[in-house]
mmCIF file of C-alpha atoms in Angstrom:
data_model
loop_
_atom_site.group_PDB
_atom_site.id
_atom_site.type_symbol
_atom_site.label_atom_id
_atom_site.label_comp_id
_atom_site.label_asym_id
_atom_site.label_seq_id
_atom_site.Cartn_x
_atom_site.Cartn_y
_atom_site.Cartn_z
ATOM 1 C CA MET A 1 -59.879 191.377 192.396
ATOM 2 C CA LEU A 2 -58.927 195.508 192.838
ATOM 3 C CA SER A 3 -55.423 194.329 193.551
ATOM 4 C CA LYS A 4 -55.033 192.238 190.801
ATOM 5 C CA TRP A 5 -56.514 195.081 188.296
ATOM 6 C CA ALA A 6 -54.248 197.607 190.292
ATOM 7 C CA SER A 7 -50.899 194.813 189.955
ATOM 8 C CA GLY A 8 -52.050 194.531 186.184
ATOM 9 C CA THR A 9 -52.175 198.633 185.799
ATOM 10 C CA ALA A 10 -48.871 199.659 187.441
ATOM 11 C CA LEU A 11 -47.293 196.688 185.317
ATOM 12 C CA ALA A 12 -48.557 198.355 181.834
ATOM 13 C CA VAL A 13 -47.332 202.057 183.148
ATOM 14 C CA VAL A 14 -43.913 199.902 184.187
ATOM 15 C CA LEU A 15 -43.539 198.762 180.485
ATOM 16 C CA VAL A 16 -45.301 201.990 178.927
ATOM 17 C CA ALA A 17 -42.793 204.201 180.651
ATOM 18 C CA SER A 18 -39.891 202.071 179.801
ATOM 19 C CA PHE A 19 -41.020 201.616 176.504
ATOM 20 C CA TYR A 20 -40.822 205.681 176.204
ATOM 21 C CA GLN A 21 -37.560 206.231 177.852
ATOM 22 C CA TRP A 22 -35.602 203.478 175.853
ATOM 23 C CA TYR A 23 -37.383 203.594 172.482
ATOM 24 C CA LEU A 24 -39.944 206.561 171.870
ATOM 25 C CA LYS A 25 -37.819 209.531 173.824
ATOM 26 C CA ASP A 26 -34.979 209.652 171.513
ATOM 27 C CA LEU A 27 -37.157 209.392 168.497
ATOM 28 C CA LEU A 28 -39.837 212.043 169.604
ATOM 29 C CA LEU A 29 -37.139 214.159 171.187
ATOM 30 C CA PHE A 30 -33.894 213.875 168.735
ATOM 31 C CA GLY A 31 -34.896 211.649 166.023
ATOM 32 C CA LEU A 32 -38.107 213.696 164.994
ATOM 33 C CA GLY A 33 -36.691 216.667 166.637
ATOM 34 C CA LEU A 34 -40.578 217.825 167.846
ATOM 35 C CA SER A 35 -38.931 220.413 170.251
ATOM 36 C CA ARG A 36 -36.114 221.408 168.067
ATOM 37 C CA ILE A 37 -35.762 225.163 167.316
ATOM 38 C CA VAL A 38 -33.663 225.617 164.016
ATOM 39 C CA GLN A 39 -32.269 228.468 162.902
ATOM 40 C CA SER A 40 -32.129 230.426 159.210
ATOM 41 C CA ILE A 41 -29.340 230.037 157.451
ATOM 42 C CA SER A 42 -29.220 234.425 157.950
ATOM 43 C CA ASP A 43 -28.672 234.178 161.545
ATOM 44 C CA PHE A 44 -24.526 233.082 160.523
ATOM 45 C CA PRO A 45 -21.548 235.469 159.190
ATOM 46 C CA TYR A 46 -21.235 233.428 155.917
ATOM 47 C CA GLU A 47 -22.159 233.884 152.063
ATOM 48 C CA CYS A 48 -23.375 230.527 150.715
ATOM 49 C CA ARG A 49 -24.119 230.080 147.088
ATOM 50 C CA ARG A 50 -25.480 227.045 145.098
ATOM 51 C CA ILE A 51 -23.511 225.006 142.470
ATOM 52 C CA GLN A 52 -25.869 224.101 140.183
ATOM 53 C CA HIS A 53 -25.249 221.856 136.977
ATOM 54 C CA SER A 54 -26.423 218.381 136.297
ATOM 55 C CA ARG A 55 -22.798 216.535 137.045
ATOM 56 C CA LEU A 56 -23.295 217.938 140.936
ATOM 57 C CA GLU A 57 -26.898 216.300 141.400
ATOM 58 C CA GLY A 58 -26.972 213.636 144.041
ATOM 59 C CA CYS A 59 -23.670 214.058 145.686
ATOM 60 C CA GLU A 60 -24.009 211.502 148.670
ATOM 61 C CA ASP A 61 -20.551 211.460 149.682
ATOM 62 C CA MET A 62 -17.538 213.776 148.861
ATOM 63 C CA TRP A 63 -13.486 214.254 149.196
ATOM 64 C CA LEU A 64 -10.911 216.629 149.788
ATOM 65 C CA ASP A 65 -7.053 216.102 148.321
ATOM 66 C CA ASP A 66 -6.114 218.993 150.205
ATOM 67 C CA GLU A 67 -2.763 218.902 148.772
ATOM 68 C CA ALA A 68 -3.636 218.529 145.089
ATOM 69 C CA ARG A 69 -7.020 220.744 146.275
ATOM 70 C CA LEU A 70 -9.398 218.920 144.361
ATOM 71 C CA LEU A 71 -12.420 217.914 145.493
ATOM 72 C CA TYR A 72 -14.313 214.714 144.278
ATOM 73 C CA ALA A 73 -17.968 213.961 144.541
ATOM 74 C CA ALA A 74 -19.540 210.479 143.994
ATOM 75 C CA CYS A 75 -23.102 211.561 142.447
ATOM 76 C CA SER A 76 -25.909 210.013 141.075
ATOM 77 C CA SER A 77 -29.583 211.195 139.523
ATOM 78 C CA SER A 78 -32.046 212.134 141.708
ATOM 79 C CA THR A 79 -34.741 210.754 140.058
ATOM 80 C CA SER A 80 -33.230 207.346 139.845
ATOM 81 C CA ARG A 81 -32.447 207.488 143.573
ATOM 82 C CA ALA A 82 -35.835 209.013 144.878
ATOM 83 C CA PHE A 83 -38.400 207.100 142.835
ATOM 84 C CA HIS A 84 -36.315 203.583 141.427
ATOM 85 C CA TRP A 85 -32.720 202.417 142.698
ATOM 86 C CA CYS A 86 -31.239 203.440 146.479
ATOM 87 C CA PRO A 87 -31.314 200.025 147.877
ATOM 88 C CA SER A 88 -30.546 202.027 151.368
ATOM 89 C CA ALA A 89 -34.149 203.733 151.096
ATOM 90 C CA SER A 90 -35.897 199.718 149.932
ATOM 91 C CA LYS A 91 -35.775 201.285 146.268
ATOM 92 C CA LEU A 92 -35.361 198.205 144.408
ATOM 93 C CA ASN A 93 -36.521 199.055 140.828
ATOM 94 C CA ALA A 94 -33.204 197.647 138.807
ATOM 95 C CA THR A 95 -34.717 198.563 135.503
ATOM 96 C CA GLY A 96 -35.112 202.257 136.294
ATOM 97 C CA ARG A 97 -31.624 202.682 137.090
ATOM 98 C CA LYS A 98 -30.267 205.523 135.059
ATOM 99 C CA PRO A 99 -28.412 205.071 132.159
ATOM 100 C CA GLY A 100 -24.910 205.112 132.357
ATOM 101 C CA GLY A 101 -24.751 204.949 136.123
ATOM 102 C CA ASP A 102 -23.440 207.443 138.472
ATOM 103 C CA TRP A 103 -20.364 209.176 137.922
ATOM 104 C CA VAL A 104 -17.322 211.183 140.314
ATOM 105 C CA SER A 105 -17.190 214.486 139.754
ATOM 106 C CA VAL A 106 -14.501 216.656 140.517
ATOM 107 C CA LEU A 107 -13.866 220.193 141.250
ATOM 108 C CA ASN A 108 -10.542 222.730 141.528
ATOM 109 C CA VAL A 109 -11.544 224.609 144.995
ATOM 110 C CA ASP A 110 -8.641 227.164 143.872
ATOM 111 C CA ASP A 111 -10.356 228.333 141.204
ATOM 112 C CA PRO A 112 -13.987 229.248 140.615
ATOM 113 C CA GLY A 113 -13.755 230.148 136.781
ATOM 114 C CA LYS A 114 -16.351 232.436 135.218
ATOM 115 C CA ASP A 115 -18.791 230.278 135.357
ATOM 116 C CA GLY A 116 -18.339 229.635 139.260
ATOM 117 C CA LEU A 117 -18.569 225.718 138.726
ATOM 118 C CA PHE A 118 -14.564 225.109 140.003
ATOM 119 C CA GLY A 119 -13.597 223.745 137.011
ATOM 120 C CA LEU A 120 -15.929 220.903 136.764
ATOM 121 C CA HIS A 121 -15.535 217.962 135.368
ATOM 122 C CA GLN A 122 -16.272 213.886 135.562
ATOM 123 C CA MET A 123 -13.675 210.782 136.123
ATOM 124 C CA GLU A 124 -13.503 208.273 133.577
ATOM 125 C CA THR A 125 -13.388 204.608 134.854
ATOM 126 C CA ILE A 126 -10.484 202.300 133.413
ATOM 127 C CA GLY A 127 -10.854 198.481 132.955
ATOM 128 C CA TYR A 128 -14.309 198.527 134.920
ATOM 129 C CA ASP A 129 -17.365 196.314 133.610
ATOM 130 C CA GLY A 130 -20.138 196.614 136.003
ATOM 131 C CA ALA A 131 -22.899 194.377 136.797
ATOM 132 C CA THR A 132 -24.782 194.282 133.589
ATOM 133 C CA GLY A 133 -21.605 194.877 131.332
ATOM 134 C CA ASP A 134 -21.879 198.767 130.465
ATOM 135 C CA GLY A 135 -19.344 199.705 133.421
ATOM 136 C CA SER A 136 -22.326 201.432 134.980
ATOM 137 C CA LEU A 137 -21.956 202.484 138.668
ATOM 138 C CA ASP A 138 -24.330 202.449 141.297
ATOM 139 C CA LEU A 139 -22.280 204.568 144.545
ATOM 140 C CA HIS A 140 -23.427 205.745 147.924
ATOM 141 C CA GLY A 141 -20.373 206.377 150.239
ATOM 142 C CA PHE A 142 -16.336 206.396 149.519
ATOM 143 C CA ASP A 143 -13.146 207.158 151.221
ATOM 144 C CA VAL A 144 -9.857 207.360 149.579
ATOM 145 C CA GLU A 145 -6.285 206.376 150.628
ATOM 146 C CA ILE A 146 -3.464 208.440 149.888
ATOM 147 C CA ILE A 147 -0.743 205.843 148.918
ATOM 148 C CA ASP A 148 2.141 207.992 148.044
ATOM 149 C CA ASP A 149 2.485 211.640 146.339
ATOM 150 C CA THR A 150 1.337 210.493 143.097
ATOM 151 C CA LYS A 151 -1.344 207.664 144.081
ATOM 152 C CA LEU A 152 -4.370 207.258 145.521
ATOM 153 C CA ARG A 153 -6.668 204.368 146.110
ATOM 154 C CA PHE A 154 -10.784 204.971 146.286
ATOM 155 C CA TRP A 155 -12.575 202.406 147.628
ATOM 156 C CA MET A 156 -16.178 202.551 146.520
ATOM 157 C CA ILE A 157 -19.902 201.448 148.053
ATOM 158 C CA ASN A 158 -21.409 200.188 144.639
ATOM 159 C CA HIS A 159 -25.412 198.956 144.873
ATOM 160 C CA ARG A 160 -25.228 196.388 141.782
ATOM 161 C CA PRO A 161 -28.531 195.141 140.972
ATOM 162 C CA PRO A 162 -28.963 191.132 140.644
ATOM 163 C CA VAL A 163 -27.922 189.241 138.310
ATOM 164 C CA ASP A 164 -27.948 185.909 136.610
ATOM 165 C CA GLU A 165 -24.830 184.496 134.383
ATOM 166 C CA GLN A 166 -25.986 186.097 131.283
ATOM 167 C CA LYS A 167 -26.002 189.364 133.584
ATOM 168 C CA ASN A 168 -30.375 189.623 133.057
ATOM 169 C CA TYR A 169 -31.831 191.035 136.127
ATOM 170 C CA LEU A 170 -32.761 189.281 139.019
ATOM 171 C CA ASP A 171 -35.891 190.270 141.149
ATOM 172 C CA ALA A 172 -34.070 192.966 143.512
ATOM 173 C CA PHE A 173 -37.453 193.497 145.560
ATOM 174 C CA LYS A 174 -37.002 189.175 146.593
ATOM 175 C CA LEU A 175 -33.331 189.390 146.942
ATOM 176 C CA GLY A 176 -31.985 192.622 147.455
ATOM 177 C CA ALA A 177 -28.986 194.491 145.878
ATOM 178 C CA ASN A 178 -26.016 192.976 145.126
ATOM 179 C CA SER A 179 -24.126 195.135 146.851
ATOM 180 C CA THR A 180 -20.035 195.645 146.495
ATOM 181 C CA VAL A 181 -16.999 197.676 147.645
ATOM 182 C CA GLU A 182 -15.012 198.512 144.154
ATOM 183 C CA VAL A 183 -10.827 199.948 144.177
ATOM 184 C CA PHE A 184 -9.922 202.228 141.750
ATOM 185 C CA ASP A 185 -6.619 203.778 141.579
ATOM 186 C CA VAL A 186 -6.190 207.448 140.512
ATOM 187 C CA ALA A 187 -2.738 208.868 139.878
ATOM 188 C CA ARG A 188 -3.304 212.269 141.296
ATOM 189 C CA ASN A 189 -4.535 215.013 138.687
ATOM 190 C CA SER A 190 -5.772 212.379 136.372
ATOM 191 C CA ASP A 191 -9.281 212.025 135.012
ATOM 192 C CA LYS A 192 -8.925 208.515 134.980
ATOM 193 C CA MET A 193 -10.085 205.859 137.639
ATOM 194 C CA VAL A 194 -8.211 202.734 136.912
ATOM 195 C CA TYR A 195 -10.092 199.656 137.782
ATOM 196 C CA ILE A 196 -8.028 197.646 140.368
ATOM 197 C CA ARG A 197 -10.499 194.791 142.322
ATOM 198 C CA THR A 198 -14.495 194.133 143.490
ATOM 199 C CA ILE A 199 -15.091 192.988 146.853
ATOM 200 C CA ALA A 200 -17.922 191.166 147.563
ATOM 201 C CA ASN A 201 -18.853 189.203 150.763
ATOM 202 C CA GLU A 202 -21.841 188.209 153.124
ATOM 203 C CA ALA A 203 -20.581 190.854 155.716
ATOM 204 C CA ILE A 204 -20.864 193.583 153.240
ATOM 205 C CA ALA A 205 -24.745 193.290 153.315
ATOM 206 C CA THR A 206 -26.383 196.791 153.307
ATOM 207 C CA PRO A 207 -23.071 199.145 153.089
ATOM 208 C CA ASN A 208 -23.321 202.614 153.422
ATOM 209 C CA LYS A 209 -19.941 204.026 154.122
ATOM 210 C CA LEU A 210 -16.537 202.813 154.693
ATOM 211 C CA SER A 211 -13.215 203.453 156.339
ATOM 212 C CA ALA A 212 -9.822 202.692 154.869
ATOM 213 C CA THR A 213 -7.700 201.236 158.093
ATOM 214 C CA GLY A 214 -4.660 202.233 155.806
ATOM 215 C CA ASP A 215 -3.191 198.623 155.717
ATOM 216 C CA GLY A 216 -5.055 197.039 152.371
ATOM 217 C CA GLY A 217 -8.538 196.762 154.599
ATOM 218 C CA PHE A 218 -11.339 198.895 155.685
ATOM 219 C CA ILE A 219 -14.338 199.446 157.970
ATOM 220 C CA VAL A 220 -18.044 199.412 156.839
ATOM 221 C CA THR A 221 -21.399 200.337 158.340
ATOM 222 C CA ASN A 222 -24.371 198.097 157.402
ATOM 223 C CA ASP A 223 -27.102 201.085 157.430
ATOM 224 C CA ARG A 224 -29.896 197.969 157.837
ATOM 225 C CA SER A 225 -30.500 194.866 159.843
ATOM 226 C CA SER A 226 -31.398 193.023 156.354
ATOM 227 C CA LYS A 227 -31.316 193.572 152.549
ATOM 228 C CA VAL A 228 -35.406 193.502 152.013
ATOM 229 C CA VAL A 229 -38.445 194.021 153.737
ATOM 230 C CA ASP A 230 -42.030 192.099 152.971
ATOM 231 C CA ASN A 231 -43.562 194.206 154.942
ATOM 232 C CA LEU A 232 -43.417 196.548 158.388
ATOM 233 C CA PHE A 233 -43.419 193.969 161.555
ATOM 234 C CA GLN A 234 -40.578 192.561 159.803
ATOM 235 C CA ARG A 235 -37.140 192.852 161.227
ATOM 236 C CA ARG A 236 -35.858 195.375 158.387
ATOM 237 C CA GLY A 237 -38.986 197.743 159.161
ATOM 238 C CA LEU A 238 -38.917 197.952 162.869
ATOM 239 C CA ASP A 239 -34.829 198.887 162.269
ATOM 240 C CA LEU A 240 -35.630 203.169 163.436
ATOM 241 C CA LEU A 241 -37.631 202.204 166.244
ATOM 242 C CA ILE A 242 -35.189 199.558 167.878
ATOM 243 C CA GLY A 243 -32.189 200.072 165.696
ATOM 244 C CA GLY A 244 -30.455 197.914 163.758
ATOM 245 C CA GLY A 245 -27.144 197.244 161.709
ATOM 246 C CA SER A 246 -23.668 196.717 161.951
ATOM 247 C CA LEU A 247 -19.663 197.235 161.376
ATOM 248 C CA ALA A 248 -17.875 194.627 158.735
ATOM 249 C CA PHE A 249 -13.908 194.505 158.909
ATOM 250 C CA CYS A 250 -12.555 193.355 155.340
ATOM 251 C CA GLY A 251 -8.647 192.698 155.559
ATOM 252 C CA ARG A 252 -6.938 191.916 152.612
ATOM 253 C CA THR A 253 -8.432 187.966 152.337
ATOM 254 C CA GLU A 254 -11.420 187.793 154.569
ATOM 255 C CA CYS A 255 -14.483 190.139 156.112
ATOM 256 C CA HIS A 256 -16.739 189.456 159.131
ATOM 257 C CA ILE A 257 -19.155 191.529 161.468
ATOM 258 C CA ALA A 258 -16.719 193.233 163.936
ATOM 259 C CA ALA A 259 -19.629 194.945 165.841
ATOM 260 C CA ILE A 260 -23.173 194.931 166.058
ATOM 261 C CA GLY A 261 -26.273 195.021 168.545
ATOM 262 C CA SER A 262 -25.632 198.672 169.628
ATOM 263 C CA PHE A 263 -26.217 200.918 166.147
ATOM 264 C CA ASN A 264 -29.763 202.361 164.871
ATOM 265 C CA TYR A 265 -29.190 203.178 160.785
ATOM 266 C CA PRO A 266 -25.313 203.302 161.189
ATOM 267 C CA ASN A 267 -24.136 205.742 158.549
ATOM 268 C CA GLY A 268 -21.747 208.293 157.184
ATOM 269 C CA MET A 269 -18.405 207.068 159.007
ATOM 270 C CA THR A 270 -15.439 208.584 159.507
ATOM 271 C CA LYS A 271 -11.737 207.455 160.316
ATOM 272 C CA GLY A 272 -10.921 210.533 162.853
ATOM 273 C CA SER A 273 -7.237 212.418 163.018
ATOM 274 C CA ASP A 274 -6.860 209.672 166.264
ATOM 275 C CA GLY A 275 -6.977 206.531 164.984
ATOM 276 C CA LEU A 276 -10.582 205.906 166.342
ATOM 277 C CA TYR A 277 -13.824 205.493 164.003
ATOM 278 C CA TYR A 278 -16.447 208.042 164.443
ATOM 279 C CA VAL A 279 -20.284 206.385 163.276
ATOM 280 C CA PRO A 280 -23.369 208.570 162.962
ATOM 281 C CA ASN A 281 -26.908 206.599 164.106
ATOM 282 C CA SER A 282 -29.025 208.317 162.045
ATOM 283 C CA GLY A 283 -32.128 206.768 163.666
ATOM 284 C CA LYS A 284 -30.979 208.617 166.957
ATOM 285 C CA ASP A 285 -28.472 211.592 167.739
ATOM 286 C CA GLU A 286 -26.012 209.279 169.228
ATOM 287 C CA ILE A 287 -22.226 208.852 167.158
ATOM 288 C CA SER A 288 -20.821 205.729 168.300
ATOM 289 C CA VAL A 289 -17.045 206.120 169.085
ATOM 290 C CA MET A 290 -15.725 202.893 168.203
ATOM 291 C CA LYS A 291 -11.725 201.406 168.550
ATOM 292 C CA LEU A 292 -10.458 198.669 166.227
ATOM 293 C CA LEU A 293 -9.145 195.785 169.059
ATOM 294 C CA PRO A 294 -6.558 193.372 167.636
ATOM 295 C CA ASP A 295 -8.757 190.649 167.566
ATOM 296 C CA LEU A 296 -9.981 192.941 164.734
ATOM 297 C CA THR A 297 -13.403 193.356 166.462
ATOM 298 C CA MET A 298 -14.803 197.172 167.369
ATOM 299 C CA LYS A 299 -15.545 198.576 170.875
ATOM 300 C CA LYS A 300 -17.424 201.688 171.509
ATOM 301 C CA VAL A 301 -15.258 203.975 173.951
ATOM 302 C CA ASP A 302 -17.293 207.096 173.489
ATOM 303 C CA VAL A 303 -20.656 208.422 172.729
ATOM 304 C CA ILE A 304 -21.444 211.949 170.789
ATOM 305 C CA ARG A 305 -24.891 213.608 171.055
ATOM 306 C CA VAL A 306 -25.397 217.177 169.457
ATOM 307 C CA GLY A 307 -29.238 216.518 169.168
ATOM 308 C CA MET A 308 -30.258 215.767 165.938
ATOM 309 C CA PRO A 309 -29.667 212.819 163.501
ATOM 310 C CA ILE A 310 -26.805 212.924 161.186
ATOM 311 C CA ASP A 311 -25.768 211.676 157.791
ATOM 312 C CA ASN A 312 -22.264 211.561 156.627
ATOM 313 C CA LEU A 313 -18.960 212.975 158.376
ATOM 314 C CA SER A 314 -15.636 213.472 157.081
ATOM 315 C CA VAL A 315 -12.523 214.944 159.083
ATOM 316 C CA ASP A 316 -10.063 218.165 157.801
ATOM 317 C CA LYS A 317 -6.951 218.965 157.693
ATOM 318 C CA VAL A 318 -6.717 219.796 161.048
ATOM 319 C CA GLY A 319 -8.356 216.819 162.193
ATOM 320 C CA ASP A 320 -11.991 218.270 163.232
ATOM 321 C CA ILE A 321 -14.691 216.669 162.274
ATOM 322 C CA TYR A 322 -17.693 218.146 159.942
ATOM 323 C CA ALA A 323 -21.309 216.536 160.500
ATOM 324 C CA ALA A 324 -24.397 217.084 157.707
ATOM 325 C CA ALA A 325 -27.278 216.365 160.320
ATOM 326 C CA PHE A 326 -31.200 216.953 159.696
ATOM 327 C CA PRO A 327 -33.045 218.980 162.349
ATOM 328 C CA ASP A 328 -36.401 218.320 160.485
ATOM 329 C CA PRO A 329 -36.294 214.352 159.602
ATOM 330 C CA LEU A 330 -40.217 214.586 158.921
ATOM 331 C CA ILE A 331 -39.555 217.333 156.102
ATOM 332 C CA LEU A 332 -36.294 215.281 154.569
ATOM 333 C CA LEU A 333 -38.676 211.980 154.204
ATOM 334 C CA LYS A 334 -40.769 213.858 152.390
ATOM 335 C CA SER A 335 -38.185 215.889 149.843
ATOM 336 C CA LEU A 336 -36.676 212.245 149.437
ATOM 337 C CA GLU A 337 -40.218 211.613 147.247
ATOM 338 C CA ASP A 338 -39.801 215.122 145.586
ATOM 339 C CA PRO A 339 -36.232 216.563 145.587
ATOM 340 C CA TYR A 340 -36.648 219.014 142.959
ATOM 341 C CA ASN A 341 -39.564 221.217 144.423
ATOM 342 C CA LEU A 342 -39.263 220.555 148.308
ATOM 343 C CA ASP A 343 -35.558 220.749 150.192
ATOM 344 C CA ALA A 344 -34.953 220.037 153.663
ATOM 345 C CA PRO A 345 -33.900 222.161 156.287
ATOM 346 C CA SER A 346 -29.549 221.305 157.125
ATOM 347 C CA THR A 347 -27.292 221.646 159.826
ATOM 348 C CA ILE A 348 -23.873 221.805 159.717
ATOM 349 C CA TRP A 349 -21.995 221.067 163.184
ATOM 350 C CA ARG A 350 -18.284 220.927 164.214
ATOM 351 C CA ILE A 351 -17.395 218.368 166.486
ATOM 352 C CA ARG A 352 -13.367 219.022 167.881
ATOM 353 C CA LYS A 353 -11.476 216.603 170.174
ATOM 354 C CA VAL A 354 -9.798 219.044 173.325
ATOM 355 C CA GLY A 355 -8.024 216.213 175.404
ATOM 356 C CA SER A 356 -10.791 213.396 176.487
ATOM 357 C CA LYS A 357 -13.820 215.791 175.638
ATOM 358 C CA TYR A 358 -15.650 216.896 172.593
ATOM 359 C CA ASP A 359 -16.269 220.595 171.445
ATOM 360 C CA ILE A 360 -19.787 220.612 169.597
ATOM 361 C CA HIS A 361 -20.142 223.830 167.280
ATOM 362 C CA LYS A 362 -23.084 224.807 165.274
ATOM 363 C CA VAL A 363 -21.663 225.710 161.980
ATOM 364 C CA LEU A 364 -24.440 226.644 159.576
ATOM 365 C CA GLU A 365 -28.002 225.908 159.717
ATOM 366 C CA ASP A 366 -30.986 226.345 157.119
ATOM 367 C CA LYS A 367 -34.413 226.302 158.094
ATOM 368 C CA GLU A 368 -36.190 227.410 155.082
ATOM 369 C CA ALA A 369 -33.539 225.742 152.941
ATOM 370 C CA LYS A 370 -32.229 228.243 150.805
ATOM 371 C CA ILE A 371 -29.145 227.307 150.287
ATOM 372 C CA MET A 372 -28.505 224.127 151.949
ATOM 373 C CA GLY A 373 -31.358 221.492 150.683
ATOM 374 C CA GLY A 374 -30.858 217.983 152.149
ATOM 375 C CA ALA A 375 -27.200 218.063 153.206
ATOM 376 C CA THR A 376 -25.629 214.640 153.314
ATOM 377 C CA ILE A 377 -21.945 215.598 153.620
ATOM 378 C CA ALA A 378 -19.613 218.858 154.809
ATOM 379 C CA ARG A 379 -16.157 219.407 153.436
ATOM 380 C CA HIS A 380 -13.950 221.797 155.360
ATOM 381 C CA ASP A 381 -11.369 223.541 153.181
ATOM 382 C CA VAL A 382 -9.057 224.599 155.816
ATOM 383 C CA LYS A 383 -6.333 226.645 153.673
ATOM 384 C CA THR A 384 -9.614 228.869 152.340
ATOM 385 C CA GLY A 385 -12.121 228.670 155.312
ATOM 386 C CA ARG A 386 -14.862 227.260 152.639
ATOM 387 C CA LEU A 387 -17.351 224.641 153.474
ATOM 388 C CA PHE A 388 -18.359 222.556 150.074
ATOM 389 C CA ILE A 389 -21.941 220.663 151.289
ATOM 390 C CA GLY A 390 -23.066 218.272 148.923
ATOM 391 C CA GLY A 391 -26.778 216.563 149.158
ATOM 392 C CA MET A 392 -29.728 216.334 146.929
ATOM 393 C CA PRO A 393 -29.952 217.669 144.101
ATOM 394 C CA PHE A 394 -27.067 220.402 144.205
ATOM 395 C CA LEU A 395 -23.777 221.291 145.486
ATOM 396 C CA GLU A 396 -23.263 224.038 147.963
#
């Protein structure tokens, strides 16, 4: 009897130890950062300020045109995203979408102007009707492809609400978002985005960020295992604990899942100057380095760890990768529910490839969130050395 009890106890200990090693360890130490030391912004030799304007609210993602010297930002209402419509955060009240939808703001990075707003203006969409016929966009991540010296192509994730044939809302709590990728062409230095087409496919299920492949296709991260969840015990509700999400490849004529099974909330990916795809897993501290194979599937070829969860990655003109990270995810989650009154600490990392290794350097951190509040993206301007940081609810 004692032998059976001892055997059962030993088995239980092994199971608990295995569960800690494979699941809880990363979640507690790296995901939640229980032992993490976070620095104040005064520890770093930079002068920082917030750029506050209603058109610079909730700028989840940004792209810098190094030649034209323009910074493009996909922005949104923090109120709408926090309380009503943000499918990646399971906010599925479509009737609470901001009237007029989201927008793309533009800054001239070489000319701050007397007001310090860098010539802020908004792009105008041409020829796009939207899910409900009012031209509204519900933006998340995006990428820009340089077609030639005069034309840019914008690939934009759009979390459309589900609608019927009469463009009336359907129940998003049951169906999830009808997320798509919208393609726009922009003449360099123009303030107009000309609609080209919409890409919709089952493989684009819960899109977060995409990277253009340069040949008419793109790779997109699906950050969750399913569109909706009814309770904690369904698969999506366990994603951050046991992993979930996928990468999809879309070519000119079709889309398919290119990689699945080793992700934990795959988030703001970027294509590196080396042709590899860097995918941060926000459920832990891992960046998956992925290679697109000839059969259009993807293979993990390396792993980068910075010690905390990352939101979006970006690549500067010389090939360095900049990462916006969350040193205190618990405060971040609280700030998402109160974006105007509670700012979450943020960290910016630079990842530089040296041969086959990666040099990881902390560029900036703001423990008290005095300047950087809930940073989601950092863009480095090599010419001036400036960092432009987007997030909720301001641009820094």
